[in-house]
Amino acid sequence: MGQRPASPLLVGLLAVLCLCFVPSASPQMSLAGVMERERGFSSQQLEILAKLQAADVIYLGETHDRLADHQSQLQIIEALYQRKEGKVAIAMEMFQRPDQKVLDLYINEEISEAELLVQTEYEQRWGFPWENYQAIAKYARTHRLPIIAINTPTEVSRKVARQGLDNLTPAETKYIPPASEIDLSNSEYRAKIKEIYQQHAAHSHGNSSSFERFFLTQVLWDETMAESITKFVKNNPKTQVIVLVGAGHVAYGYGIPSRVAKRLGKVSQSIVVFGEERSVESEKVADFIWNY
């Protein structure tokens, strides 16, 4: 018998969460060359870039359907590529962990962009317009920057949303951390997620058991992505990791950043979100607000 699809409410809410959580040159370019390339940045942006240069892991928390966020992500990647003399990698929520071999083939120019999208089932598994990420992927391919697939396989997250962790098979647990590492204890994070859940579930009769599965699935995503990032950092300690991910997974440091820190111990991390307005609350959400 085939698996039943996950609850439309749970699937829809998990998609909404990351949308509404938050208000080519040589790598040996000289400093003068870097400054020339960065003339288009504002003084505020240059100040942020100078601070980001020292981080081991940088989170660029996006709103998935906001094109300006993706344009800014590419600007930051290009600038840090120059500043770090090419020693950067791009971790992407948009690709799931089983996709890693396909991404490696794409970066090495062994398959085309069209083949990348087909073999990763991008449209079915992510679904936001590929055009949002196309220029970033092409930049990575041109400069041979690793793209790291960090997300949980859809089949696993849907099953967890429906049945919890206990019913996963050994094959399904291959691409996620052990159950003992799925940490649900952050009460502040739980409260933030519950607020969003209640806002969007009010007219769909969401209940406490549904919320618990919803929260578990969100944390599973966080832990899986944190484990993926951690493994890469341990194997590539001199490479800066730039993470493209929904802002809901990094806001306030609750989601992925805290779980990377738990795994790595001493690690320098910076969180960036995008927007034109600053407020007391937005200052708490991230280390930096990148103004368009």
XYZ file of C-alpha atoms in Angstrom:
292
model
C 0.000 0.000 0.000
C 1.359 3.446 -0.921
C 1.968 6.134 1.669
C -0.759 8.660 2.255
C 0.241 12.252 1.544
C 0.992 14.484 4.496
C -1.746 16.723 5.810
C -2.227 19.694 3.435
C -2.344 21.947 6.504
C 1.058 20.764 7.745
C 2.665 20.913 4.318
C 1.242 24.374 3.640
C 2.289 25.742 7.009
C 5.813 24.426 6.662
C 6.073 26.219 3.330
C 4.640 29.435 4.787
C 6.998 29.421 7.746
C 10.096 30.393 5.803
C 8.225 33.107 3.941
C 6.916 35.100 6.885
C 9.283 34.655 9.814
C 11.052 37.987 9.343
C 9.796 41.522 9.016
C 34.168 36.475 -12.780
C 37.664 37.347 -11.895
C 40.769 35.615 -10.578
C 40.573 34.676 -6.888
C 44.028 36.207 -6.469
C 42.707 39.713 -7.137
C 44.543 42.436 -5.203
C 42.858 44.524 -2.509
C 42.699 47.407 -4.976
C 40.893 45.136 -7.408
C 38.426 44.070 -4.734
C 37.672 47.691 -3.871
C 37.129 48.462 -7.557
C 34.631 45.602 -7.846
C 32.836 46.794 -4.709
C 32.263 50.398 -5.743
C 28.565 49.667 -6.207
C 28.042 48.834 -2.544
C 26.807 51.330 0.013
C 28.949 52.178 3.018
C 26.582 50.114 5.175
C 26.990 47.102 2.894
C 30.788 47.426 2.810
C 30.821 47.522 6.594
C 28.794 44.309 6.708
C 31.057 42.609 4.149
C 34.138 43.468 6.196
C 32.603 41.745 9.217
C 31.306 38.770 7.253
C 34.774 38.113 5.876
C 35.877 36.795 9.292
C 32.985 34.327 9.757
C 33.268 30.581 9.312
C 29.578 30.196 8.434
C 27.268 32.902 7.049
C 23.498 32.529 6.814
C 21.735 34.608 4.163
C 18.162 34.274 5.423
C 15.807 34.791 2.505
C 12.147 35.112 1.714
C 11.965 32.478 -1.012
C 9.726 34.353 -3.456
C 11.412 37.770 -3.101
C 13.725 38.300 -6.069
C 15.624 41.161 -4.407
C 16.822 38.755 -1.709
C 18.389 36.460 -4.302
C 20.009 39.320 -6.161
C 21.551 40.475 -2.876
C 22.703 36.933 -2.094
C 24.633 36.815 -5.360
C 26.218 40.201 -4.652
C 27.404 38.978 -1.261
C 28.709 35.684 -2.669
C 30.664 37.524 -5.385
C 32.185 39.953 -2.879
C 33.177 37.256 -0.398
C 34.601 35.101 -3.182
C 37.005 37.935 -3.942
C 37.772 38.724 -0.309
C 38.316 35.066 0.633
C 40.413 34.366 -2.489
C 37.935 31.806 -3.736
C 37.757 29.754 -0.525
C 33.969 29.731 -0.222
C 31.219 27.150 -0.614
C 27.466 27.595 -0.982
C 25.085 25.500 1.115
C 21.529 25.441 -0.244
C 18.281 24.521 1.466
C 16.795 24.210 -2.026
C 18.545 20.878 -2.624
C 18.103 17.726 -0.566
C 20.967 15.596 0.715
C 20.563 12.757 -1.825
C 21.129 15.403 -4.542
C 24.804 15.895 -3.647
C 26.252 13.666 -6.367
C 24.134 15.424 -8.994
C 25.282 18.846 -7.789
C 28.907 17.713 -7.953
C 28.390 16.598 -11.567
C 26.860 19.980 -12.396
C 29.697 21.962 -10.788
C 32.231 19.845 -12.687
C 30.373 20.538 -15.963
C 29.563 16.854 -16.456
C 25.823 17.534 -16.749
C 23.831 20.522 -17.986
C 21.614 22.846 -16.004
C 18.564 21.156 -17.496
C 19.844 17.761 -16.367
C 20.496 19.161 -12.897
C 16.886 20.249 -12.555
C 15.518 16.942 -13.836
C 17.770 14.693 -11.786
C 17.176 16.613 -8.536
C 13.431 16.870 -9.274
C 13.778 20.543 -8.450
C 10.278 21.574 -9.517
C 8.600 18.852 -7.470
C 10.819 19.108 -4.394
C 11.346 22.857 -4.108
C 9.057 24.556 -6.573
C 10.017 28.206 -6.211
C 11.153 29.633 -9.575
C 14.548 28.321 -10.615
C 15.277 31.767 -12.014
C 15.670 32.953 -8.400
C 18.750 30.754 -7.974
C 19.953 30.303 -11.547
C 22.579 33.063 -11.531
C 23.961 31.824 -8.196
C 24.272 28.262 -9.508
C 25.965 29.484 -12.686
C 28.410 31.574 -10.659
C 29.287 28.546 -8.537
C 29.807 26.425 -11.655
C 31.976 29.061 -13.360
C 34.233 29.365 -10.320
C 34.063 25.704 -9.242
C 32.545 26.589 -5.864
C 31.058 23.594 -4.038
C 27.286 23.612 -3.689
C 26.225 21.619 -0.643
C 22.800 19.959 -0.602
C 21.687 20.284 3.024
C 17.928 19.660 3.241
C 15.890 16.675 4.402
C 14.403 14.455 1.664
C 10.750 15.350 1.058
C 9.613 11.767 1.629
C 11.132 11.787 5.106
C 9.805 15.171 6.216
C 6.303 14.274 5.018
C 6.357 10.978 6.881
C 7.573 12.677 10.050
C 4.828 15.312 9.721
C 2.305 12.491 9.527
C 3.677 9.816 11.843
C 6.613 11.201 13.820
C 10.157 9.830 13.928
C 9.476 6.391 15.360
C 8.146 4.834 12.159
C 11.043 5.762 9.875
C 12.874 2.896 8.210
C 16.688 2.572 8.247
C 16.755 3.755 4.627
C 14.728 6.847 5.547
C 17.041 7.757 8.430
C 20.132 7.648 6.207
C 19.981 11.358 5.382
C 18.950 12.773 8.779
C 20.653 12.971 12.191
C 19.955 10.337 14.858
C 16.686 10.848 16.737
C 18.698 11.634 19.889
C 20.031 14.786 18.166
C 16.603 16.202 17.257
C 16.455 18.810 20.022
C 12.960 20.166 20.725
C 13.860 21.874 24.001
C 14.121 25.541 22.938
C 10.957 27.035 24.441
C 11.470 30.436 22.814
C 11.760 28.849 19.374
C 8.686 26.739 20.075
C 6.748 29.872 21.007
C 7.769 31.653 17.797
C 6.773 28.678 15.655
C 3.504 28.236 17.531
C 2.576 31.864 16.930
C 2.969 31.365 13.189
C 1.146 28.030 13.323
C -1.834 29.535 15.128
C -2.061 32.467 12.734
C -2.337 30.192 9.724
C -4.165 27.235 11.273
C -6.972 29.226 12.907
C -9.423 28.527 10.098
C -8.252 24.959 9.460
C -8.937 23.478 12.899
C -5.299 22.858 13.763
C -4.859 21.172 17.156
C -2.073 20.575 19.657
C -1.046 17.203 18.222
C -0.864 18.734 14.748
C 1.339 21.517 16.102
C 3.697 19.030 17.745
C 4.223 17.268 14.416
C 4.604 20.616 12.695
C 7.255 21.728 15.179
C 9.029 18.364 15.016
C 9.263 18.606 11.227
C 10.617 22.151 11.409
C 13.288 21.081 13.900
C 14.119 18.021 11.786
C 14.861 20.374 8.891
C 17.021 22.548 11.164
C 18.986 19.611 12.554
C 19.501 17.990 9.149
C 20.791 21.205 7.628
C 22.974 21.869 10.672
C 24.493 18.396 10.441
C 25.155 18.873 6.717
C 26.917 22.186 7.312
C 28.883 20.773 10.226
C 30.212 17.840 8.203
C 31.424 20.147 5.451
C 33.104 22.559 7.875
C 34.926 19.716 9.629
C 36.218 18.397 6.320
C 37.012 21.838 4.882
C 38.050 24.043 7.835
C 39.598 26.775 5.660
C 36.540 27.228 3.451
C 33.865 29.762 4.364
C 30.329 28.372 4.060
C 27.589 30.694 2.785
C 24.162 29.238 3.535
C 21.111 30.116 1.428
C 18.083 29.312 3.548
C 14.674 30.571 4.580
C 14.926 33.251 7.246
C 12.722 31.214 9.573
C 15.482 28.639 9.959
C 18.038 31.184 11.216
C 16.135 34.079 12.802
C 17.227 34.860 16.380
C 19.818 32.088 15.955
C 17.262 29.516 17.116
C 17.094 27.140 14.165
C 20.240 26.109 12.322
C 22.922 28.370 13.906
C 22.430 27.133 17.471
C 22.570 23.517 16.279
C 25.750 24.079 14.265
C 27.329 25.693 17.336
C 26.326 22.700 19.460
C 28.043 20.343 17.019
C 31.157 22.401 16.303
C 31.743 24.208 19.569
C 33.964 27.167 18.740
C 32.695 28.519 15.412
C 32.175 32.045 14.102
C 28.712 32.485 12.583
C 26.859 35.501 11.160
C 23.191 35.865 10.242
C 22.034 38.259 7.514
C 18.457 39.042 6.545
C 17.266 41.374 3.817
C 14.989 44.399 3.769
C 14.629 48.135 3.579
C 13.361 48.813 7.092
C 15.115 48.547 10.442
C 13.358 48.234 13.766
C 14.101 47.161 17.313
C 12.670 43.729 16.513
C 14.590 43.307 13.243
C 17.822 44.082 15.074
C 17.182 41.011 17.255
C 16.389 38.739 14.328
C 19.846 38.789 12.748
C 23.368 40.100 13.144
C 22.971 42.253 10.053
C 20.119 43.735 8.012
C 21.227 44.060 4.380
C 19.389 47.063 2.948
C 18.514 46.894 -0.741
